[in-house]
Amino acid sequence: MDDATAYAAALASAREGMAEGGIPIGASLLVDGELLAVGRNQRVQLGSAIHHGETNCIENAGRQPASVYARSTIFTTLSPCLMCAGTILLYKIPRVVIGENSNFQASEELLRSHGVEVVVLDDADTKTMFKDWIEANPRLWNEDIGEED
């Protein structure tokens, strides 16, 4: 599987979350060319404080040896928050592919400073989807990123 296909899985997961009334952030985990897991932000659906797209994806991957994460790439539709970046760093995932970072960016320099390769696709469809969603759901978005209205 290539990067485009793995990113498409993350984007499909984001759209699934949005259709469920949640926050449209999806992620996928690629290991040795195989899709190990996908996930999506499920804070709304699960009433969770921590099920962001990346953390949900890693949860869905289940228990894995460190060597698996060391060979992986995580794909995410939106630049990771600090919690998700911390999870990426904890599991020593060496590469992050981000759909877009114009609507949110908090951790890319942190990831790079720890040797993580950060690739930003600057995907126009993802930008539009997320911008429109934020405009329609400002209160939910602020809650997701730990801001007050």
Short mmCIF file of N, CA, C and O in Angstrom, two decimals, residues 23-25 41 43 52 78-79 81 103-105 130 133-135 137-147 149:
data_model
loop_
_atom_site.label_atom_id
_atom_site.label_comp_id
_atom_site.label_asym_id
_atom_site.label_seq_id
_atom_site.Cartn_x
_atom_site.Cartn_y
_atom_site.Cartn_z
N ILE A 23 -16.20 14.72 15.32
CA ILE A 23 -15.19 15.64 14.81
C ILE A 23 -14.45 14.94 13.66
O ILE A 23 -13.96 13.83 13.84
N PRO A 24 -14.35 15.56 12.49
CA PRO A 24 -13.82 14.87 11.31
C PRO A 24 -12.29 14.80 11.25
O PRO A 24 -11.65 15.41 10.39
N ILE A 25 -11.72 14.05 12.17
CA ILE A 25 -10.28 13.80 12.15
C ILE A 25 -10.09 12.30 12.11
O ILE A 25 -10.58 11.58 12.99
N ASN A 41 -11.52 10.46 15.41
CA ASN A 41 -11.86 11.16 16.63
C ASN A 41 -13.25 10.67 17.05
O ASN A 41 -14.20 10.75 16.28
N ARG A 43 -14.50 11.46 20.34
CA ARG A 43 -14.81 12.12 21.61
C ARG A 43 -16.31 12.25 21.80
O ARG A 43 -16.82 12.01 22.88
N HIS A 52 -8.91 10.97 20.33
CA HIS A 52 -8.64 11.76 19.13
C HIS A 52 -8.36 10.78 17.99
O HIS A 52 -8.25 9.57 18.21
N LEU A 78 -5.46 15.93 10.12
CA LEU A 78 -5.17 17.26 10.66
C LEU A 78 -3.89 17.18 11.49
O LEU A 78 -3.63 16.17 12.15
N SER A 79 -3.12 18.24 11.50
CA SER A 79 -1.89 18.28 12.28
C SER A 79 -2.17 17.85 13.72
O SER A 79 -3.14 18.31 14.32
N CYS A 81 -2.47 17.31 17.70
CA CYS A 81 -2.42 18.11 18.91
C CYS A 81 -1.25 17.60 19.76
O CYS A 81 -0.61 16.60 19.44
N ASN A 103 -5.78 24.74 9.33
CA ASN A 103 -6.85 24.97 10.30
C ASN A 103 -6.39 24.74 11.74
O ASN A 103 -7.03 25.22 12.67
N PHE A 104 -5.30 24.01 11.93
CA PHE A 104 -4.77 23.74 13.27
C PHE A 104 -3.34 23.26 13.15
O PHE A 104 -3.01 22.45 12.27
N GLN A 105 -2.50 23.73 14.08
CA GLN A 105 -1.12 23.26 14.13
C GLN A 105 -0.60 23.53 15.53
O GLN A 105 -0.68 24.64 16.03
N PHE A 130 -12.57 20.45 6.64
CA PHE A 130 -12.38 20.82 8.03
C PHE A 130 -12.76 22.27 8.29
O PHE A 130 -13.38 22.59 9.31
N TRP A 133 -16.45 22.44 8.52
CA TRP A 133 -16.93 21.82 9.75
C TRP A 133 -16.70 22.74 10.95
O TRP A 133 -17.57 22.89 11.80
N ILE A 134 -15.52 23.37 11.04
CA ILE A 134 -15.22 24.27 12.15
C ILE A 134 -16.21 25.43 12.16
O ILE A 134 -16.72 25.81 13.22
N GLU A 135 -16.48 26.01 10.99
CA GLU A 135 -17.42 27.12 10.91
C GLU A 135 -18.81 26.72 11.38
O GLU A 135 -19.51 27.50 12.02
N ASN A 137 -19.40 24.22 13.56
CA ASN A 137 -19.34 23.62 14.89
C ASN A 137 -18.27 24.26 15.77
O ASN A 137 -17.44 23.56 16.36
N PRO A 138 -18.28 25.58 15.92
CA PRO A 138 -17.19 26.23 16.66
C PRO A 138 -17.11 25.80 18.13
O PRO A 138 -16.00 25.66 18.67
N ARG A 139 -18.22 25.59 18.76
CA ARG A 139 -18.21 25.20 20.18
C ARG A 139 -17.58 23.81 20.36
O ARG A 139 -16.75 23.60 21.24
N LEU A 140 -17.97 22.87 19.52
CA LEU A 140 -17.42 21.51 19.60
C LEU A 140 -15.93 21.52 19.26
O LEU A 140 -15.13 20.82 19.90
N TRP A 141 -15.54 22.31 18.29
CA TRP A 141 -14.13 22.41 17.93
C TRP A 141 -13.31 22.95 19.10
O TRP A 141 -12.26 22.41 19.45
N ASN A 142 -13.78 24.04 19.71
CA ASN A 142 -13.07 24.60 20.85
C ASN A 142 -12.94 23.60 21.99
O ASN A 142 -11.90 23.51 22.63
N GLU A 143 -13.99 22.83 22.23
CA GLU A 143 -13.93 21.79 23.26
C GLU A 143 -12.85 20.78 22.91
O GLU A 143 -12.09 20.34 23.78
N ASP A 144 -12.77 20.39 21.65
CA ASP A 144 -11.82 19.36 21.24
C ASP A 144 -10.37 19.80 21.45
O ASP A 144 -9.51 19.00 21.77
N ILE A 145 -10.09 21.08 21.25
CA ILE A 145 -8.72 21.57 21.39
C ILE A 145 -8.46 22.22 22.75
O ILE A 145 -7.42 22.84 22.96
N GLY A 146 -9.41 22.08 23.68
CA GLY A 146 -9.20 22.57 25.04
C GLY A 146 -9.33 24.06 25.19
O GLY A 146 -8.71 24.66 26.07
N GLU A 147 -10.15 24.69 24.35
CA GLU A 147 -10.37 26.12 24.42
C GLU A 147 -11.77 26.40 24.94
O GLU A 147 -12.67 25.58 24.82
N ASP A 149 -15.26 28.86 24.75
CA ASP A 149 -15.98 29.61 23.72
C ASP A 149 -15.66 31.09 23.81
O ASP A 149 -15.36 31.65 24.77
#
